[in-house]
Short mmCIF file of C-alpha atoms and ligand atoms in Angstrom, two decimals:
data_model
loop_
_atom_site.label_atom_id
_atom_site.label_comp_id
_atom_site.label_asym_id
_atom_site.label_seq_id
_atom_site.Cartn_x
_atom_site.Cartn_y
_atom_site.Cartn_z
CA MET A 1 -29.60 42.11 -13.68
CA MET A 2 -29.01 37.87 -13.66
CA LEU A 3 -25.53 38.42 -11.82
CA GLU A 4 -23.91 41.34 -10.64
CA ILE A 5 -20.71 41.17 -8.96
CA LYS A 6 -19.15 44.16 -6.80
CA GLY A 7 -15.79 44.41 -5.28
CA LEU A 8 -14.47 41.01 -6.04
CA ARG A 9 -11.15 40.35 -3.85
CA LYS A 10 -8.77 37.82 -3.43
CA SER A 11 -5.22 37.70 -2.56
CA TYR A 12 -2.81 34.45 -2.26
CA GLY A 13 -0.76 35.81 0.83
CA GLU A 14 1.18 38.84 -0.38
CA LEU A 15 -0.22 38.57 -4.10
CA GLU A 16 -3.46 40.46 -4.40
CA VAL A 17 -4.79 38.57 -7.62
CA LEU A 18 -8.22 40.02 -7.67
CA LYS A 19 -8.31 44.04 -6.66
CA GLY A 20 -11.90 44.82 -6.52
CA VAL A 21 -13.65 42.98 -9.82
CA ASP A 22 -17.00 44.19 -10.68
CA LEU A 23 -19.24 42.70 -13.47
CA SER A 24 -22.71 42.35 -14.15
CA VAL A 25 -24.53 39.66 -16.27
CA GLU A 26 -28.01 40.34 -18.18
CA LYS A 27 -30.23 37.16 -19.12
CA GLY A 28 -28.83 35.93 -22.90
CA ASP A 29 -25.45 37.92 -22.09
CA VAL A 30 -22.39 35.98 -23.99
CA ILE A 31 -19.44 37.84 -22.28
CA ALA A 32 -15.79 37.32 -23.76
CA VAL A 33 -13.34 37.84 -20.82
CA LEU A 34 -9.93 38.97 -22.29
CA GLY A 35 -6.92 39.67 -21.07
CA PRO A 36 -3.30 38.58 -20.38
CA SER A 37 -2.16 35.41 -18.47
CA GLY A 38 -2.19 36.02 -15.00
CA SER A 39 -4.24 39.07 -14.54
CA GLY A 40 -6.81 36.90 -12.67
CA LYS A 41 -9.40 35.26 -14.86
CA THR A 42 -9.65 31.78 -14.04
CA THR A 43 -9.45 33.05 -10.31
CA MET A 44 -12.51 35.19 -10.69
CA LEU A 45 -14.62 32.43 -12.25
CA ARG A 46 -13.41 30.32 -9.54
CA CYS A 47 -14.04 32.53 -6.64
CA ILE A 48 -17.62 33.04 -8.12
CA ASN A 49 -18.41 29.77 -8.15
CA PHE A 50 -17.08 29.26 -4.35
CA LEU A 51 -14.20 26.91 -5.67
CA GLU A 52 -11.97 29.52 -4.33
CA GLU A 53 -12.80 31.44 -1.11
CA ALA A 54 -12.84 35.19 -1.93
CA ASP A 55 -11.73 37.72 0.59
CA GLY A 56 -14.41 40.20 -0.26
CA GLY A 57 -16.84 41.60 -2.47
CA SER A 58 -20.70 40.60 -3.06
CA MET A 59 -22.50 38.50 -5.77
CA LEU A 60 -26.39 39.35 -6.57
CA PHE A 61 -27.48 36.10 -8.29
CA ASP A 62 -31.02 36.14 -9.25
CA GLY A 63 -32.67 37.99 -6.02
CA SER A 64 -30.20 36.12 -3.51
CA THR A 65 -27.26 38.18 -2.29
CA TYR A 66 -24.10 35.94 -1.63
CA GLU A 67 -21.05 38.06 0.73
CA PHE A 68 -17.84 36.34 -0.49
CA GLY A 69 -16.04 34.73 2.52
CA HIS A 70 -19.60 34.03 4.36
CA VAL A 71 -21.25 32.01 2.27
CA SER A 72 -22.01 28.17 3.71
CA ARG A 73 -21.57 25.03 2.12
CA ARG A 74 -25.19 24.52 1.85
CA GLU A 75 -26.05 28.02 0.03
CA GLN A 76 -22.57 27.05 -2.08
CA ALA A 77 -24.29 24.05 -3.58
CA ALA A 78 -27.61 25.69 -4.33
CA PHE A 79 -25.63 28.49 -6.61
CA ARG A 80 -23.38 25.28 -8.31
CA LYS A 81 -26.93 23.21 -9.01
CA ARG A 82 -28.05 26.56 -11.07
CA THR A 83 -25.24 27.22 -13.05
CA GLY A 84 -22.41 25.08 -14.97
CA PHE A 85 -18.35 25.00 -15.20
CA VAL A 86 -16.41 24.30 -18.10
CA PHE A 87 -12.81 23.82 -17.27
CA GLN A 88 -9.76 24.45 -19.16
CA ASN A 89 -8.80 20.70 -18.75
CA TYR A 90 -12.21 19.00 -19.36
CA ASN A 91 -12.11 17.59 -15.76
CA LEU A 92 -14.56 14.67 -16.77
CA PHE A 93 -14.63 12.09 -14.57
CA LEU A 94 -12.56 9.63 -15.56
CA ASN A 95 -13.86 6.41 -13.84
CA LYS A 96 -17.51 7.14 -16.32
CA THR A 97 -18.77 7.48 -19.40
CA ALA A 98 -19.74 9.91 -21.34
CA LEU A 99 -23.42 9.80 -20.74
CA GLN A 100 -22.81 8.72 -17.10
CA ASN A 101 -20.46 11.68 -16.68
CA VAL A 102 -23.64 13.94 -17.80
CA THR A 103 -26.16 12.07 -15.75
CA GLU A 104 -24.16 11.87 -12.54
CA GLY A 105 -25.07 15.43 -11.34
CA LEU A 106 -28.76 14.86 -12.52
CA ILE A 107 -29.19 11.57 -10.86
CA ILE A 108 -26.78 12.10 -8.03
CA ALA A 109 -26.88 15.61 -6.88
CA ARG A 110 -30.43 16.20 -8.21
CA LYS A 111 -31.98 12.48 -7.40
CA MET A 112 -33.74 12.76 -11.09
CA PRO A 113 -34.86 9.15 -11.81
CA ARG A 114 -32.44 7.22 -14.08
CA GLU A 115 -34.50 7.08 -17.15
CA LEU A 116 -35.15 11.04 -17.05
CA ALA A 117 -31.92 11.56 -16.58
CA GLU A 118 -30.33 9.30 -19.39
CA GLN A 119 -32.84 10.67 -21.56
CA LYS A 120 -31.43 14.31 -20.76
CA GLY A 121 -28.14 13.10 -21.06
CA ARG A 122 -28.45 11.68 -24.54
CA ALA A 123 -29.99 14.79 -25.37
CA ALA A 124 -27.43 16.83 -24.42
CA LEU A 125 -24.73 14.41 -25.72
CA ASP A 126 -26.42 14.25 -29.08
CA LYS A 127 -26.60 18.40 -28.94
CA VAL A 128 -23.04 18.81 -28.72
CA GLY A 129 -22.74 16.04 -31.61
CA LEU A 130 -21.46 13.02 -29.48
CA SER A 131 -24.49 10.84 -30.29
CA ASP A 132 -22.25 7.79 -30.90
CA ARG A 133 -19.95 7.98 -28.24
CA TYR A 134 -22.12 7.55 -25.08
CA ASP A 135 -20.44 4.63 -23.50
CA HIS A 136 -17.22 5.87 -24.13
CA TYR A 137 -14.63 6.23 -21.41
CA PRO A 138 -12.78 10.03 -21.19
CA SER A 139 -9.74 8.19 -21.95
CA GLN A 140 -11.55 6.86 -25.20
CA LEU A 141 -12.07 10.16 -26.33
CA SER A 142 -9.93 13.28 -27.88
CA GLY A 143 -9.58 16.20 -26.09
CA GLY A 144 -12.21 18.14 -28.29
CA GLN A 145 -14.96 15.53 -27.71
CA GLN A 146 -13.61 15.61 -24.03
CA GLN A 147 -14.72 19.14 -23.92
CA ARG A 148 -17.96 18.53 -25.76
CA VAL A 149 -19.11 16.03 -23.02
CA ALA A 150 -18.07 18.42 -20.43
CA ILE A 151 -20.24 20.96 -22.13
CA ALA A 152 -22.69 18.79 -22.37
CA ARG A 153 -22.39 17.72 -18.56
CA ALA A 154 -22.92 21.24 -17.72
CA LEU A 155 -25.42 21.85 -20.29
CA ALA A 156 -27.61 18.92 -18.76
CA THR A 157 -28.29 20.62 -15.25
CA ASP A 158 -30.41 23.71 -17.18
CA PRO A 159 -28.02 26.02 -15.81
CA GLU A 160 -28.93 29.62 -15.85
CA ILE A 161 -25.57 30.29 -16.76
CA ILE A 162 -22.29 28.33 -17.59
CA PHE A 163 -18.84 29.73 -16.69
CA PHE A 164 -16.04 28.60 -19.25
CA ASP A 165 -12.66 29.05 -18.21
CA GLU A 166 -10.69 28.96 -21.70
CA PRO A 167 -12.28 26.11 -23.12
CA THR A 168 -9.97 25.64 -25.70
CA SER A 169 -6.57 26.20 -24.89
CA ALA A 170 -5.97 22.97 -23.87
CA LEU A 171 -6.63 21.60 -27.58
CA ASP A 172 -5.29 21.10 -30.64
CA PRO A 173 -5.98 24.19 -33.28
CA GLU A 174 -7.88 21.45 -35.41
CA LEU A 175 -9.95 20.68 -32.15
CA THR A 176 -10.96 23.92 -31.14
CA GLY A 177 -13.36 24.43 -33.82
CA GLU A 178 -15.89 21.71 -32.90
CA VAL A 179 -15.82 23.34 -29.31
CA LEU A 180 -16.26 26.83 -30.66
CA ALA A 181 -19.16 25.66 -32.96
CA VAL A 182 -21.33 24.12 -29.88
CA MET A 183 -20.34 27.16 -28.16
CA ARG A 184 -21.75 29.72 -30.73
CA GLU A 185 -24.65 27.27 -31.11
CA LEU A 186 -25.75 27.95 -27.47
CA ALA A 187 -25.16 31.49 -27.44
CA GLU A 188 -27.33 31.97 -30.63
CA GLU A 189 -29.81 29.78 -28.65
CA GLY A 190 -29.86 32.14 -25.98
CA MET A 191 -27.93 30.70 -23.27
CA THR A 192 -26.03 32.93 -20.77
CA MET A 193 -22.13 32.67 -21.11
CA LEU A 194 -19.24 34.21 -19.18
CA VAL A 195 -16.28 32.78 -20.81
CA VAL A 196 -12.95 33.39 -20.20
CA THR A 197 -11.04 33.23 -23.82
CA HIS A 198 -7.87 33.85 -26.06
CA GLU A 199 -10.40 33.21 -29.05
CA MET A 200 -10.50 36.46 -30.51
CA GLY A 201 -12.87 35.35 -33.49
CA PHE A 202 -15.60 33.82 -30.62
CA ALA A 203 -15.14 37.29 -28.60
CA ARG A 204 -15.87 39.44 -31.90
CA ASN A 205 -18.39 37.73 -33.75
CA VAL A 206 -20.13 35.56 -31.21
CA SER A 207 -20.17 37.40 -27.66
CA ASN A 208 -22.34 40.19 -27.38
CA LYS A 209 -19.88 42.00 -24.46
CA VAL A 210 -16.29 42.18 -23.65
CA ILE A 211 -14.21 42.66 -20.29
CA PHE A 212 -10.52 43.47 -20.63
CA MET A 213 -8.93 42.53 -17.49
CA GLU A 214 -5.44 43.07 -16.25
CA HIS A 215 -3.51 43.16 -12.74
CA GLY A 216 -6.43 41.74 -11.45
CA ALA A 217 -8.72 44.59 -12.38
CA VAL A 218 -11.07 45.30 -15.14
CA VAL A 219 -9.51 47.67 -17.22
CA GLU A 220 -12.09 48.40 -19.53
CA SER A 221 -15.70 46.80 -20.66
CA GLY A 222 -18.60 47.13 -22.95
CA SER A 223 -20.38 45.74 -26.48
CA SER A 224 -17.84 43.29 -28.67
CA ALA A 225 -18.45 46.07 -31.05
CA ASP A 226 -16.91 49.16 -29.04
CA ILE A 227 -14.20 46.90 -27.32
CA PHE A 228 -12.78 46.03 -31.01
CA GLU A 229 -13.81 49.03 -33.20
CA ALA A 230 -12.80 51.68 -30.66
CA PRO A 231 -11.44 50.86 -27.51
CA LYS A 232 -10.91 53.62 -24.84
CA GLU A 233 -7.90 52.27 -23.02
CA GLU A 234 -4.60 52.61 -24.06
CA ARG A 235 -4.02 48.98 -22.41
CA THR A 236 -6.72 47.40 -24.01
CA ARG A 237 -5.37 48.68 -27.87
CA GLU A 238 -2.28 47.40 -27.04
CA PHE A 239 -3.37 44.13 -25.76
CA LEU A 240 -5.40 43.45 -29.03
CA ARG A 241 -2.70 44.80 -31.24
CA ILE A 242 -0.50 42.10 -29.51
CA ILE A 243 -2.84 39.39 -30.16
CA GLU A 244 -3.51 40.21 -33.65
CA GLU A 245 0.51 40.15 -34.28
CA GLU A 246 0.52 37.21 -32.90
CA LYS A 247 -1.94 35.57 -35.27
CA ALA A 248 -0.43 37.28 -38.41
CA MET B 1 13.41 -48.90 -1.46
CA THR B 2 13.78 -45.19 -0.24
CA GLU B 3 13.12 -43.97 -3.72
CA SER B 4 9.70 -45.19 -3.25
CA ARG B 5 9.23 -44.21 0.09
CA ILE B 6 10.21 -40.65 -0.68
CA ALA B 7 7.44 -40.64 -3.61
CA GLU B 8 4.90 -42.26 -1.26
CA ILE B 9 5.87 -39.43 1.70
CA ILE B 10 5.27 -36.45 -1.15
CA ILE B 11 1.81 -38.11 -2.32
CA ASP B 12 0.38 -38.81 0.98
CA SER B 13 1.53 -35.81 2.27
CA PHE B 14 0.44 -33.60 -0.50
CA TRP B 15 -3.44 -33.85 0.23
CA ASP B 16 -2.80 -33.64 3.84
CA ILE B 17 -1.06 -30.32 3.59
CA LEU B 18 -3.09 -29.15 0.73
CA ILE B 19 -6.57 -29.42 2.40
CA PRO B 20 -5.40 -27.38 5.43
CA GLY B 21 -4.73 -24.91 2.61
CA LEU B 22 -7.88 -24.87 1.38
CA THR B 23 -9.85 -25.10 4.72
CA VAL B 24 -7.56 -22.61 6.84
CA THR B 25 -4.52 -20.70 4.74
CA ILE B 26 -7.08 -19.69 1.89
CA PRO B 27 -10.09 -18.35 4.58
CA LEU B 28 -8.09 -16.98 6.76
CA THR B 29 -6.59 -15.00 4.05
CA ALA B 30 -9.87 -14.09 2.46
CA ILE B 31 -11.67 -12.78 5.83
CA SER B 32 -8.77 -11.22 6.95
CA PHE B 33 -7.88 -9.27 3.89
CA ALA B 34 -11.75 -8.48 3.59
CA ILE B 35 -11.76 -7.06 7.16
CA ALA B 36 -8.17 -5.13 6.07
CA MET B 37 -9.94 -3.44 3.50
CA VAL B 38 -12.93 -2.12 5.36
CA ILE B 39 -10.10 -0.74 8.18
CA ALA B 40 -8.11 0.40 5.43
CA ILE B 41 -10.87 2.42 3.32
CA ALA B 42 -12.06 3.75 6.51
CA VAL B 43 -8.63 4.77 8.21
CA ALA B 44 -7.39 6.44 4.54
CA LEU B 45 -10.57 8.40 4.20
CA VAL B 46 -10.56 9.95 7.89
CA GLN B 47 -7.13 11.02 6.94
CA PHE B 48 -7.63 11.99 3.29
CA ALA B 49 -10.75 14.30 4.69
CA GLY B 50 -8.48 15.68 7.44
CA ILE B 51 -11.34 14.76 9.99
CA ARG B 52 -9.41 16.17 13.16
CA GLY B 53 -9.23 13.41 16.51
CA LEU B 54 -10.06 10.44 13.83
CA ARG B 55 -6.72 11.77 11.55
CA GLN B 56 -4.48 11.42 14.73
CA LEU B 57 -5.83 8.35 15.79
CA ALA B 58 -5.50 6.66 12.73
CA ARG B 59 -1.64 8.04 11.94
CA PHE B 60 -0.95 6.41 15.92
CA TYR B 61 -3.11 3.40 14.53
CA ILE B 62 -0.25 3.06 11.20
CA TRP B 63 2.67 4.05 13.47
CA VAL B 64 2.24 1.58 16.41
CA VAL B 65 1.09 -1.78 13.54
CA ARG B 66 3.91 -0.55 11.04
CA GLY B 67 6.38 -0.74 14.02
CA THR B 68 6.01 -3.81 15.31
CA PRO B 69 6.64 -7.24 14.17
CA LEU B 70 3.55 -9.51 12.89
CA LEU B 71 4.98 -12.35 15.06
CA VAL B 72 5.00 -10.20 18.13
CA GLN B 73 1.61 -8.91 17.44
CA LEU B 74 0.23 -12.31 16.97
CA PHE B 75 1.82 -13.31 20.16
CA ILE B 76 0.57 -10.59 22.60
CA VAL B 77 -2.87 -11.32 21.17
CA PHE B 78 -2.89 -15.32 21.28
CA TYR B 79 -0.72 -15.57 24.25
CA GLY B 80 -0.58 -12.23 26.31
CA LEU B 81 -4.58 -11.46 26.11
CA PRO B 82 -5.54 -14.21 28.53
CA ASN B 83 -3.64 -12.47 31.15
CA ALA B 84 -5.91 -9.61 30.23
CA GLY B 85 -8.75 -11.80 30.78
CA ILE B 86 -9.58 -12.01 27.06
CA ARG B 87 -8.84 -15.36 25.70
CA LEU B 88 -9.25 -16.36 21.91
CA ASP B 89 -9.27 -19.14 20.30
CA PRO B 90 -6.21 -19.26 17.62
CA LEU B 91 -8.24 -18.76 14.22
CA PRO B 92 -10.04 -15.45 15.58
CA ALA B 93 -6.92 -14.51 16.97
CA ALA B 94 -4.92 -15.33 13.84
CA ILE B 95 -7.83 -13.22 11.88
CA ILE B 96 -7.94 -10.40 13.97
CA VAL B 97 -4.21 -9.44 14.00
CA PHE B 98 -3.70 -10.27 10.40
CA SER B 99 -6.60 -7.92 9.52
CA ILE B 100 -5.45 -4.87 12.14
CA ASN B 101 -2.01 -5.70 10.76
CA GLU B 102 -2.86 -5.65 6.87
CA GLY B 103 -5.44 -2.44 7.86
CA ALA B 104 -2.56 -0.04 8.26
CA TYR B 105 -0.66 -1.47 5.25
CA CYS B 106 -3.21 -1.08 2.77
CA ALA B 107 -4.45 2.22 4.63
CA GLU B 108 -1.44 3.86 3.60
CA THR B 109 -1.40 2.42 0.18
CA ILE B 110 -5.43 3.83 -0.04
CA ARG B 111 -4.37 7.23 0.88
CA ALA B 112 -1.24 7.62 -1.37
CA ALA B 113 -3.94 6.66 -4.02
CA LEU B 114 -6.19 9.12 -2.77
CA GLU B 115 -4.09 11.92 -2.59
CA SER B 116 -3.18 11.29 -6.32
CA VAL B 117 -6.48 11.40 -7.78
CA PRO B 118 -6.15 15.01 -9.54
CA SER B 119 -7.98 17.97 -7.91
CA GLY B 120 -10.19 18.55 -10.77
CA GLN B 121 -12.13 15.36 -10.21
CA MET B 122 -13.34 16.78 -6.79
CA GLU B 123 -13.94 20.45 -8.31
CA ALA B 124 -16.09 18.89 -11.38
CA GLY B 125 -18.15 16.97 -8.82
CA GLN B 126 -18.83 20.56 -6.73
CA CYS B 127 -19.55 21.99 -9.94
CA VAL B 128 -22.25 19.58 -10.83
CA GLY B 129 -23.74 19.85 -7.54
CA MET B 130 -22.84 16.57 -5.46
CA SER B 131 -21.93 16.88 -2.18
CA TYR B 132 -18.28 16.05 -0.53
CA MET B 133 -19.63 12.53 0.77
CA GLN B 134 -21.09 11.87 -2.80
CA ILE B 135 -18.15 12.89 -4.64
CA ILE B 136 -15.96 10.75 -2.62
CA ARG B 137 -18.03 7.83 -2.96
CA ARG B 138 -19.05 8.11 -6.39
CA ILE B 139 -15.84 9.78 -8.07
CA VAL B 140 -12.69 9.86 -6.12
CA LEU B 141 -12.73 6.68 -3.78
CA PRO B 142 -13.33 4.40 -7.09
CA GLN B 143 -10.57 6.17 -9.02
CA ALA B 144 -8.05 5.72 -6.02
CA MET B 145 -8.97 1.83 -5.74
CA ARG B 146 -8.56 1.69 -9.37
CA THR B 147 -4.89 3.35 -9.03
CA ALA B 148 -3.89 1.19 -5.51
CA PHE B 149 -5.36 -2.00 -7.10
CA PRO B 150 -1.85 -3.66 -8.08
CA THR B 151 -0.39 -2.55 -4.71
CA LEU B 152 -3.01 -3.80 -3.01
CA ALA B 153 -3.00 -7.48 -4.89
CA ASN B 154 0.82 -7.52 -4.11
CA SER B 155 -0.09 -7.11 -0.31
CA LEU B 156 -2.79 -9.94 -0.54
CA ILE B 157 -0.09 -12.07 -1.86
CA ALA B 158 2.15 -11.20 0.69
CA MET B 159 -0.63 -12.23 2.91
CA VAL B 160 -1.12 -15.80 1.93
CA LYS B 161 2.47 -16.30 3.04
CA ASP B 162 2.77 -14.65 5.95
CA THR B 163 -0.77 -16.65 7.24
CA SER B 164 2.45 -19.25 7.76
CA LEU B 165 3.46 -17.22 10.87
CA ALA B 166 0.00 -18.60 12.12
CA ALA B 167 1.57 -22.16 12.62
CA ASN B 168 3.32 -20.18 15.76
CA ILE B 169 -0.20 -19.65 17.96
CA THR B 170 -1.55 -23.29 17.07
CA VAL B 171 -3.36 -22.41 14.01
CA THR B 172 -3.69 -25.65 11.86
CA GLU B 173 -2.62 -24.03 8.76
CA MET B 174 -0.56 -25.73 6.07
CA PHE B 175 2.56 -24.88 7.63
CA MET B 176 1.68 -25.92 10.82
CA VAL B 177 0.15 -29.69 9.29
CA THR B 178 3.47 -29.86 7.29
CA ARG B 179 5.90 -29.62 10.58
CA ARG B 180 3.47 -31.96 12.02
CA ILE B 181 4.52 -34.55 8.96
CA VAL B 182 8.12 -33.47 9.27
CA ALA B 183 8.35 -34.52 12.78
CA ARG B 184 6.87 -38.02 12.21
CA THR B 185 8.64 -38.26 8.81
CA TYR B 186 12.05 -37.21 9.32
CA GLU B 187 12.08 -35.73 5.56
CA PRO B 188 12.25 -31.79 6.32
CA LEU B 189 13.89 -31.23 2.87
CA ILE B 190 11.23 -32.75 0.53
CA LEU B 191 8.26 -31.53 3.07
CA TYR B 192 9.06 -27.88 3.07
CA ILE B 193 10.03 -27.61 -0.32
CA GLU B 194 6.60 -29.37 -1.18
CA VAL B 195 4.78 -26.63 0.88
CA GLY B 196 6.75 -23.91 -0.51
CA LEU B 197 5.68 -25.21 -3.70
CA ILE B 198 2.04 -24.85 -2.33
CA TYR B 199 2.70 -21.57 -1.59
CA LEU B 200 3.88 -20.70 -4.75
CA LEU B 201 0.92 -22.56 -6.59
CA PHE B 202 -1.31 -20.17 -4.54
CA CYS B 203 0.58 -16.88 -5.26
CA THR B 204 1.00 -18.00 -8.79
CA VAL B 205 -3.17 -18.19 -9.02
CA LEU B 206 -3.46 -14.79 -7.04
CA THR B 207 -0.91 -13.32 -9.75
CA LYS B 208 -2.68 -14.41 -12.97
CA LEU B 209 -6.13 -13.20 -11.21
CA GLN B 210 -4.46 -9.61 -10.59
CA SER B 211 -3.53 -9.21 -14.42
CA LEU B 212 -7.05 -10.59 -15.35
CA GLY B 213 -8.38 -8.02 -12.96
CA GLU B 214 -6.20 -5.14 -14.77
CA LYS B 215 -7.28 -6.12 -18.00
CA ARG B 216 -10.66 -6.14 -17.18
CA LEU B 217 -10.41 -2.90 -15.70
CA ASN B 218 -8.56 -0.90 -18.63
CA ALA B 219 -11.27 -2.81 -20.93
CA ARG B 220 -13.43 -0.60 -19.41
CA GLY B 221 -11.44 2.88 -20.06
CA MET B 222 -9.92 2.59 -16.21
CA ALA B 223 -6.45 2.27 -17.22
CA ARG B 224 -3.92 3.29 -14.48
CA ARG B 225 -2.89 7.00 -14.81
N1 LIG C 1 -3.84 28.39 -5.84
C1 LIG C 1 -2.80 29.54 -5.85
N2 LIG C 1 -1.90 29.99 -5.07
C2 LIG C 1 -1.09 31.12 -5.48
N3 LIG C 1 -1.03 31.97 -6.29
C3 LIG C 1 -2.42 31.21 -7.16
C4 LIG C 1 -2.92 30.77 -7.34
N4 LIG C 1 -3.96 30.47 -8.62
C5 LIG C 1 -3.55 31.31 -9.40
N5 LIG C 1 -2.39 32.12 -8.53
C6 LIG C 1 -1.80 33.60 -8.87
O1 LIG C 1 -2.66 34.66 -9.24
C7 LIG C 1 -2.63 35.09 -10.02
C8 LIG C 1 -3.76 35.16 -11.40
O2 LIG C 1 -3.78 33.81 -11.62
P1 LIG C 1 -4.71 33.50 -12.82
O3 LIG C 1 -6.20 33.60 -12.15
O4 LIG C 1 -4.85 32.10 -13.06
O5 LIG C 1 -4.81 34.02 -14.06
P2 LIG C 1 -5.54 34.00 -15.22
O6 LIG C 1 -6.40 33.12 -15.27
O7 LIG C 1 -5.82 35.06 -15.58
O8 LIG C 1 -3.97 33.38 -16.18
C9 LIG C 1 -1.33 34.42 -11.00
O9 LIG C 1 0.19 35.61 -10.84
C10 LIG C 1 -0.86 33.15 -10.04
O10 LIG C 1 0.09 32.81 -10.24
MG1 LIG C 2 -6.66 31.22 -16.46
#
């Protein structure tokens, strides 16, 4: 097991957002996290990489155990250096070019020589199809291009797993395809990915596992085929039906 | 005749006023503003980062400086401090007061700009493994300075004019020199208008530089949000 989470809990005041979430990820897994809005998917991802401090639970990552709520700054930074995160609204550094966005974490956080970092940065941008946009600032890029830079930024650090929080939700429909294509390619190359998404095509055809969450708990999880062809839980069936109806 | 006398006064005095403008007013402004920026960034950052103790100290400093007149501050430092055994020359006294005064106002500008940087910028920095200080220095502060730029430029322009107050503590800047020429020639209307026009010239140049600066920042993709 590469990443294993047990009993992840998080409350905002009275509101219990995560009620003991269990999750395990094996190397090479592409896991789609589905669930209605407000079910705690974003909070879960943010707790996992410590952007939000969870109240309880533990995480096993590559042999190390992390007790949520008792993880030092140093350990958090070390964990983040080995993982990537792609935000719903990209969060590119607005004062940096596409290439600088990608190299910043290499040169500054990892002390990689500039030359090497730029080489890696260009390779990452080439990979997401942006070889002609190295020197563009975020404000000069479309949403789809910005999100691809964000994926390149995560990719360039050779992460063991990349977390995606609804990477296409902020995009116009005609731009989601280019981002999904990049993610599909990563999946095919064996990148481990945990992807919160509403893209049923991705969940069904690209991911190998699906987790369905509701009200801060995992309702059902299994292989993509099982969840889509033979969901066990009534709530999962209902959610999938509503999504299908929305599309039709 | 009187007309030719007036023309003569204007022409003679022009250089007499402009020279201290170039050698005193501008350096006084530039040095004070540079020091003020250092103070302002430090004071804004300790508040933004919420460093206990220092944060309260920063609030106290801003409270005192913004709540007292600049002229009073000049008098305290130049005429008052000698009683406490601290005797300063006019120009250093002026630089100290202008720096401290301007630093408080600019600190508020920069603090507001820091707070306007979207929190996602900090989070993205954390996610690529950068430390808090690295993110502040390379991501958040540069963006905040871009946001603050027009307001800071306005403060600088205001400061050029405020340096005329230094005449009150015997700094021989433009206004002080003009007053002396008035005392000699009895032509206050013409001479005060003349010095006013020279201030206007300085401020116009700075305004032009400000819009040039903004154009360059925008060309680098850093349009103000
Ligand atoms: N910072 C916060 N403060 C208070 N409530 C929050 C905060 N972030 C999220 N929530 C609440 O937690 C719940 C789960 O939110 P979220 O994790 O964003 O759900 P999802 O990503 O599944 O849509 C929602 O009810 C939301 O309003
Ligand atoms: Mg969400």
